[in-house]
Short mmCIF file of C-alpha atoms in Angstrom, two decimals:
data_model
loop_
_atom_site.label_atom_id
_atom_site.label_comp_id
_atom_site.label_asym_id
_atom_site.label_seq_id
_atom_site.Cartn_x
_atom_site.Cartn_y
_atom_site.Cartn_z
CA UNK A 1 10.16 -38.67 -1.46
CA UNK A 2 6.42 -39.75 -2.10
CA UNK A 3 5.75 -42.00 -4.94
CA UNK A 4 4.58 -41.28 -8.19
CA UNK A 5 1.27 -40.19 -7.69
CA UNK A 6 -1.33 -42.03 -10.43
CA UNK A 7 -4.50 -40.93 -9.71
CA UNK A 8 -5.46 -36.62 -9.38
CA UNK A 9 -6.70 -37.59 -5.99
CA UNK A 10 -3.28 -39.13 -5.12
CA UNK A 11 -1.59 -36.20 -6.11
CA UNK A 12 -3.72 -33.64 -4.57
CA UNK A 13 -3.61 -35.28 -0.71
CA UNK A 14 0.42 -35.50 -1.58
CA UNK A 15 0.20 -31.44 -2.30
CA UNK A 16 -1.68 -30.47 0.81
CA UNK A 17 0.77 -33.02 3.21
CA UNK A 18 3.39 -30.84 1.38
CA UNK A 19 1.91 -27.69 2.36
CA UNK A 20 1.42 -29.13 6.39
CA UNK A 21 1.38 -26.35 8.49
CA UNK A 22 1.48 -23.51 5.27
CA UNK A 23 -1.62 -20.90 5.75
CA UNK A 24 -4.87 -22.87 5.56
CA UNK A 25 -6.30 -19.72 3.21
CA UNK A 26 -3.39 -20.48 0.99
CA UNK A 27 -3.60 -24.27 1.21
CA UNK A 28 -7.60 -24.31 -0.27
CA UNK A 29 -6.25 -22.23 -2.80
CA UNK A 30 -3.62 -24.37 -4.03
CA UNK A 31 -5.63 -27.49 -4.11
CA UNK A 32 -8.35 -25.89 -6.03
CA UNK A 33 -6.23 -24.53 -8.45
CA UNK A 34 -3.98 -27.54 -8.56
CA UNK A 35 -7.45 -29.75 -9.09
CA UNK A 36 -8.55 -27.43 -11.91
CA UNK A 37 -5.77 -27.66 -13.77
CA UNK A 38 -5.21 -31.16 -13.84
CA UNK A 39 -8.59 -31.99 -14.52
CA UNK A 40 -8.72 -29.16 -17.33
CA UNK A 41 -6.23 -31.05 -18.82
CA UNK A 42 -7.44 -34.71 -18.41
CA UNK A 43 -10.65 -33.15 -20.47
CA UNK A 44 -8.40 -32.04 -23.22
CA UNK A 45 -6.24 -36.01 -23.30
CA UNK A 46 -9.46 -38.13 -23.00
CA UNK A 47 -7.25 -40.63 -24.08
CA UNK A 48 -4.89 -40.40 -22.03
CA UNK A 49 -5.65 -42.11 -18.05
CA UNK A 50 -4.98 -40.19 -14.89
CA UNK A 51 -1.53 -41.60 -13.77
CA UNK A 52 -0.34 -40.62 -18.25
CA UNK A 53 -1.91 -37.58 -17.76
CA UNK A 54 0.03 -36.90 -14.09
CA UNK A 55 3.25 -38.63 -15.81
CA UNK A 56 3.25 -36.38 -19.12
CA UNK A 57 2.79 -32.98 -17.09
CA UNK A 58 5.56 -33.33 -14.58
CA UNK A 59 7.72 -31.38 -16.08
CA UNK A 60 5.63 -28.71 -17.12
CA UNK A 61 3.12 -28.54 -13.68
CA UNK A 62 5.48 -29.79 -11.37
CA UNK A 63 5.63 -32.75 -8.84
CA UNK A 64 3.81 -32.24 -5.57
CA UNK A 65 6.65 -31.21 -3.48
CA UNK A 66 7.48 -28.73 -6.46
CA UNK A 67 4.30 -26.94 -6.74
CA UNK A 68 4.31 -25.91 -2.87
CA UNK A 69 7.38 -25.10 -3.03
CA UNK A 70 6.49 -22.69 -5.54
CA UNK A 71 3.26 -21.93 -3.29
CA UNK A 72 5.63 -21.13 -0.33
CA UNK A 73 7.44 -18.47 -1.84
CA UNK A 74 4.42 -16.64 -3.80
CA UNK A 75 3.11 -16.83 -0.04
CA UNK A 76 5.65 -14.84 1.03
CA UNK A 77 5.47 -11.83 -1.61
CA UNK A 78 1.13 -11.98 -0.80
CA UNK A 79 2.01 -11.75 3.28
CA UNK A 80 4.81 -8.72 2.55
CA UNK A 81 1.89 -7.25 0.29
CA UNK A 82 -0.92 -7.52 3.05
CA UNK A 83 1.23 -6.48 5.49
CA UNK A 84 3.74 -4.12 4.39
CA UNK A 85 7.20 -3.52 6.59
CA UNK A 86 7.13 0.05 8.22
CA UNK A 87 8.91 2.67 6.16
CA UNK A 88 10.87 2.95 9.29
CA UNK A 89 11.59 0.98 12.50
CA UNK A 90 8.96 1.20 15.39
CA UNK A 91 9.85 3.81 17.83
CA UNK A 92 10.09 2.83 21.12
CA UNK A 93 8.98 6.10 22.56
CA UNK A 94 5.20 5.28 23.62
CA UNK A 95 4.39 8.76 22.79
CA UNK A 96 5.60 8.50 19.31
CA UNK A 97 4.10 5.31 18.49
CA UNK A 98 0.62 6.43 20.14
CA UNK A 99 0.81 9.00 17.89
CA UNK A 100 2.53 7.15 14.44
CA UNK A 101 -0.93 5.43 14.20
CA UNK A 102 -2.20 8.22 12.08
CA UNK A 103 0.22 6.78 9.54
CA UNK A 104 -1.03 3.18 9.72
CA UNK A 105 -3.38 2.85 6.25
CA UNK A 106 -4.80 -0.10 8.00
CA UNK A 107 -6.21 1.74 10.96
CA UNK A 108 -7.87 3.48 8.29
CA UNK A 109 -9.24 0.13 6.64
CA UNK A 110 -10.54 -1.05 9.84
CA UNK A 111 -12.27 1.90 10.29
CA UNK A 112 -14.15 1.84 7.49
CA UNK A 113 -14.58 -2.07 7.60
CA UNK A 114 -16.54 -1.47 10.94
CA UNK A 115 -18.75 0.88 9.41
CA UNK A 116 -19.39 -1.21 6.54
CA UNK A 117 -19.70 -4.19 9.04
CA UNK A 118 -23.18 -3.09 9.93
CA UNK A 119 -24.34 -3.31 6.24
CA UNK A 120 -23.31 -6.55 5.82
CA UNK A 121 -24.07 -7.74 8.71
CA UNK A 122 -27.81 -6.90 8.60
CA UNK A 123 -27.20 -8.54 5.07
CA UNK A 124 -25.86 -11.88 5.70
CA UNK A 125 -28.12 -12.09 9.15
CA UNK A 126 -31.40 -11.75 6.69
CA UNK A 127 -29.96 -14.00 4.15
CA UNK A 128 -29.58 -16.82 6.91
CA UNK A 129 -32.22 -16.56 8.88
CA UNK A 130 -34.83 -15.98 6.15
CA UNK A 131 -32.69 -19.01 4.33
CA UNK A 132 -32.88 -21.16 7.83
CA UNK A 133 -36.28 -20.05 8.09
CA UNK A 134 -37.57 -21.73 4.33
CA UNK A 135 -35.47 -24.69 4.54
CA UNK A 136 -37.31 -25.60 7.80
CA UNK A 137 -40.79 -24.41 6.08
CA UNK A 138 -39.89 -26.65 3.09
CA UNK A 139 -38.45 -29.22 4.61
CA UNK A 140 -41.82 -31.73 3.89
CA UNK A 141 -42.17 -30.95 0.66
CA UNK A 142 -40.06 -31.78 -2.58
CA UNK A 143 -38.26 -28.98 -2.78
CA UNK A 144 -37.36 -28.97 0.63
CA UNK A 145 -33.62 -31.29 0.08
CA UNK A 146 -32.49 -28.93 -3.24
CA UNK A 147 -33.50 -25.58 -1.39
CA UNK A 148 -31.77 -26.72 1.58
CA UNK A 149 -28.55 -27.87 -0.49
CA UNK A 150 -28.66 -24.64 -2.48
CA UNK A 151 -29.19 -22.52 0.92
CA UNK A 152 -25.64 -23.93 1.94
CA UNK A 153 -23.87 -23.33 -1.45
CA UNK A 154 -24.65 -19.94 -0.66
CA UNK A 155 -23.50 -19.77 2.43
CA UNK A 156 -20.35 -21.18 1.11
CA UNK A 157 -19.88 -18.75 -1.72
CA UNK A 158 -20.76 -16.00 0.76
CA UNK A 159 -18.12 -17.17 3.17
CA UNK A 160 -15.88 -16.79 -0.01
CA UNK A 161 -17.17 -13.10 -0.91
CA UNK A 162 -16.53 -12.15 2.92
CA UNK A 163 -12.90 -13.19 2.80
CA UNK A 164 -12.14 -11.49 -0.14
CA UNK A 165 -13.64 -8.23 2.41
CA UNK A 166 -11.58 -8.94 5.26
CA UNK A 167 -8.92 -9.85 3.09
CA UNK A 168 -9.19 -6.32 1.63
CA UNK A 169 -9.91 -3.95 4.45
CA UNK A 170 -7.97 -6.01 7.23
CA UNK A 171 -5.12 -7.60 5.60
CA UNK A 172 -5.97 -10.98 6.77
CA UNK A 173 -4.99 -13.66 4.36
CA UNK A 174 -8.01 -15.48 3.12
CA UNK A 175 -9.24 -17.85 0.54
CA UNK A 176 -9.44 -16.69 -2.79
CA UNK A 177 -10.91 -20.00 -3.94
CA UNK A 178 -13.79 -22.29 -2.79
CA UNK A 179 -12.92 -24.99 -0.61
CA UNK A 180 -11.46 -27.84 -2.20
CA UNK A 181 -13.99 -30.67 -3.09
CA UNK A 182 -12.88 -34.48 -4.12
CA UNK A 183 -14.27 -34.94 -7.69
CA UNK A 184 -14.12 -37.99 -7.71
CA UNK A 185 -16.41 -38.96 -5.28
CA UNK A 186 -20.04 -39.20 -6.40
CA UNK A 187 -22.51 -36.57 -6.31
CA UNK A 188 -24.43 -37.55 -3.18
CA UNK A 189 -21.43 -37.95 -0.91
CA UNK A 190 -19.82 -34.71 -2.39
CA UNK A 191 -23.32 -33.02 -1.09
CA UNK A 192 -23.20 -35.14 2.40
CA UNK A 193 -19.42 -33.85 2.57
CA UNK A 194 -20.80 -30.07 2.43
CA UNK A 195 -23.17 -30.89 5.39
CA UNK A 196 -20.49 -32.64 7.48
CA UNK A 197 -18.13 -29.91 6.84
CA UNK A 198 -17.39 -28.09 9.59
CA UNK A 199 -17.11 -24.76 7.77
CA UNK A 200 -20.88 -24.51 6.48
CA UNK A 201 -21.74 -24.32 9.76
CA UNK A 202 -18.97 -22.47 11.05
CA UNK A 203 -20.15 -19.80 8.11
CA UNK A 204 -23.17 -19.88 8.87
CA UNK A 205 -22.46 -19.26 12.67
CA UNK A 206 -20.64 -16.29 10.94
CA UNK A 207 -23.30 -15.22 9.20
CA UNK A 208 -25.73 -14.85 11.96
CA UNK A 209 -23.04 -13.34 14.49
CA UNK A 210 -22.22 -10.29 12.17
CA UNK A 211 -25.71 -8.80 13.15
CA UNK A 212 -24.51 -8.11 16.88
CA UNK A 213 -20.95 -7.80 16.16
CA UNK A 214 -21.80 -5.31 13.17
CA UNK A 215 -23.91 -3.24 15.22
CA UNK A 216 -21.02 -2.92 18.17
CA UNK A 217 -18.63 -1.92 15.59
CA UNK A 218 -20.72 0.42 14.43
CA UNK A 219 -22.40 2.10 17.64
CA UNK A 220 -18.33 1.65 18.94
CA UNK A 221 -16.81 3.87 16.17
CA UNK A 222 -19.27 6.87 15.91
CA UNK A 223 -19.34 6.78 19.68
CA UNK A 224 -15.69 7.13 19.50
CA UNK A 225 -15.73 9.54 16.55
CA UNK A 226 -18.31 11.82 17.62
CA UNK A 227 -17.30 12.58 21.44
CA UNK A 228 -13.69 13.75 20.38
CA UNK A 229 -14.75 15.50 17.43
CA UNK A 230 -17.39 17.44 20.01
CA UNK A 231 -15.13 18.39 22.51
CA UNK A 232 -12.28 19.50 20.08
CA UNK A 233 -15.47 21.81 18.85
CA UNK A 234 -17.12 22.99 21.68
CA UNK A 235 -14.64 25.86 22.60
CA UNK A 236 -14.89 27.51 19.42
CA UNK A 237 -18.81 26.30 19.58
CA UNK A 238 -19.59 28.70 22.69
CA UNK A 239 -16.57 31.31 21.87
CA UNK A 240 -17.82 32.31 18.47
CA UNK A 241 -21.76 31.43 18.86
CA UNK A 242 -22.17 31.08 22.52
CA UNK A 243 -23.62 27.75 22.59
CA UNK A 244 -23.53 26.19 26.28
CA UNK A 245 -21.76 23.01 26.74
CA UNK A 246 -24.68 21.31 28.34
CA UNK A 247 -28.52 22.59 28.14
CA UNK A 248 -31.07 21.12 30.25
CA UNK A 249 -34.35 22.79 29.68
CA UNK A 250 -33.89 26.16 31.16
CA UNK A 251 -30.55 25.45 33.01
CA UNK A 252 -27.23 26.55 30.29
CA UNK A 253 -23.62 25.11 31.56
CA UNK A 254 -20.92 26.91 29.97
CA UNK A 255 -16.96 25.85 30.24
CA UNK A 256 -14.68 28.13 31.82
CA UNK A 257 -12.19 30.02 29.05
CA UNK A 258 -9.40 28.24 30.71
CA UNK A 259 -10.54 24.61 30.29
CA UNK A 260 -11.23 25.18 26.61
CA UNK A 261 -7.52 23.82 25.96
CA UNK A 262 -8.13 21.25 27.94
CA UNK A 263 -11.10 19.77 26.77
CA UNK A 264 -9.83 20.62 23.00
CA UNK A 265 -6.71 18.33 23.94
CA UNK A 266 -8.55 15.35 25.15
CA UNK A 267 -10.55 15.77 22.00
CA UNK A 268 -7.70 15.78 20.09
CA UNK A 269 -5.96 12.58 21.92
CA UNK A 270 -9.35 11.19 21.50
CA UNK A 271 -9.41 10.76 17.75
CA UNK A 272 -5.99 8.64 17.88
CA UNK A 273 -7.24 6.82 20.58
CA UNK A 274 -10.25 6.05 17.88
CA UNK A 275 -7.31 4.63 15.26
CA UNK A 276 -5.78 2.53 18.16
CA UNK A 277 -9.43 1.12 18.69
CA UNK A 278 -10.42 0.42 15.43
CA UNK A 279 -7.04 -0.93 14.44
CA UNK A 280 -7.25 -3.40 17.20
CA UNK A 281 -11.05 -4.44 16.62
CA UNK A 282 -9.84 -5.21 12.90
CA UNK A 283 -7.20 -7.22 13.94
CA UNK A 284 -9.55 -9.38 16.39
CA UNK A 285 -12.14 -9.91 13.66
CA UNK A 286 -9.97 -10.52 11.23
CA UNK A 287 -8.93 -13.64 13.50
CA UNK A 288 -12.37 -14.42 13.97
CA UNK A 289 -12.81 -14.35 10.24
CA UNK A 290 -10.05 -16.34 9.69
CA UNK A 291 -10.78 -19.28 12.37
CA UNK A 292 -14.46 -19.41 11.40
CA UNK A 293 -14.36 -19.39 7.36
CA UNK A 294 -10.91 -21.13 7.19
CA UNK A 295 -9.15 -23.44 9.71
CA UNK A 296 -12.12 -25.27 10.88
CA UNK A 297 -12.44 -26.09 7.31
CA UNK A 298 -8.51 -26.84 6.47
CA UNK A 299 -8.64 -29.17 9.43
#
């Protein structure tokens, strides 16, 4: 059992060494809202000092060990709500679960997270080059330090906004609070501990990787969308309007009647094939997310 803990600092590094080895996402959350709480309520007891103030609320907060307990199990109910269990037990027919993906809603989710991924990726690529790009043009003149300290806050919050994305569409836990931040310490170490984080750069790595990766998603999935979707058309394409299946300038290729099930098949395989790859992509950002804009930081 840890002793009393008589300082919000104290209790705070006794919380996260109870939570050792608990999700990092849902460790910064629990020290940020652990932090805000206490200190919410030293502003209402100015009169009373830190270790009162730690010794009055016991009983209603909770003693470090208590409140991850209590962490721990909400954990639990978050993961079974990101992740539901199947309606029914995987089938260990390969056909059947090739085919069961049309059921998964988070194939769906990562499919439309990869299209969005371009978007956003253009987005946060602009915001930190263009932000990279000013710091470095302002970095001899007075404004230079505050842009520059402001240009990572954003990043930060960004990194925050992202998670709550991949969170969403991916069902990757993530942060739901910014990273946890000693108080105590004064201003100018607090702002030298957001440059010697790890995770601003790690963000910021992020940031400027979703470009590429954004546009591979994207070009991956249509790419994948489009060439089933064609073949499953083109029988009915050239029975009904007589459109060849390949044109090139005066030369017409048309499929033979008896392929046309053939091709409409692979079509047809193709579009699950699609889920299966865009389920899988999800899954590997969402562990890219993850290490990059969490457990560098939680370390």
């Amino acid at each position: 059992m840890n002793a009393t803990p008589q300082t919000i600092g104290e209790y705070l590094d006794q919380l996260r060494a109870a939570l050792a080895g608990a999700d990092p996402a849902m460790i910064q959350d629990a020290l940020y809202d652990a932090e805000e709480h206490l200190r919410s309520e030293l502003a209402d007891n100015p009169q009373l000092s830190e270790a009162e103030l730690l010794a009055k609320i016991s009983s209603s907060y909770g003693a470090p060990e208590e409140v991850a307990e209590i962490y721990r199990n909400q954990e639990a109910t978050v993961v079974r709500a990101l992740r539901p269990a199947p309606r029914r037990e995987p089938s260990s027919n390969p056909i059947t679960r090739f085919f069961g993906v049309a059921g998964d809603p988070h194939a769906y989710a990562s499919m439309f997270y990869l299209l969005l991924s371009l978007a956003t990726g253009i987005f946060y690529f602009t915001w930190a080059v263009t932000g990279i790009a000013l710091s470095m043009g302002f970095a001899l003149t007075l404004v230079g330090i505050p842009f520059l300290i402001l240009f990572f806050g954003s990043v930060r919050m960004l990194s925050l906004l992202e998670g709550r994305i991949v969170e969403g569409m991916l069902g990757v836990r993530m942060p739901r609070r910014p990273p946890y931040t000693d108080r105590d310490l004064p201003l100018g170490k607090r702002i030298v501990a957001m440059f010697t984080d790890p995770r601003s750069w790690s963000s910021l790595f992020y940031m400027l990787m979703m470009l590429p990766l954004g546009i591979i998603y994207f070009t991956l999935l249509i790419v994948s969308t489009v060439i089933p979707v064609a073949l499953m058309a083109a029988p009915f394409a050239q029975a009904i309007w007589h459109l060849p299946m390949v044109q090139m300038d005066d030369i017409y290729f048309y499929v033979p009647a008896w392929i046309w099930p053939i091709e409409f098949a692979i079509g047809f395989l193709g579009l699950f094939l699609m889920l299966h790859v865009a389920r899988g992509i999800g899954r590997m950002h969402g562990a890219i997310a993850k290490s990059l804009l969490v457990k560098i930081a939680a370390a």
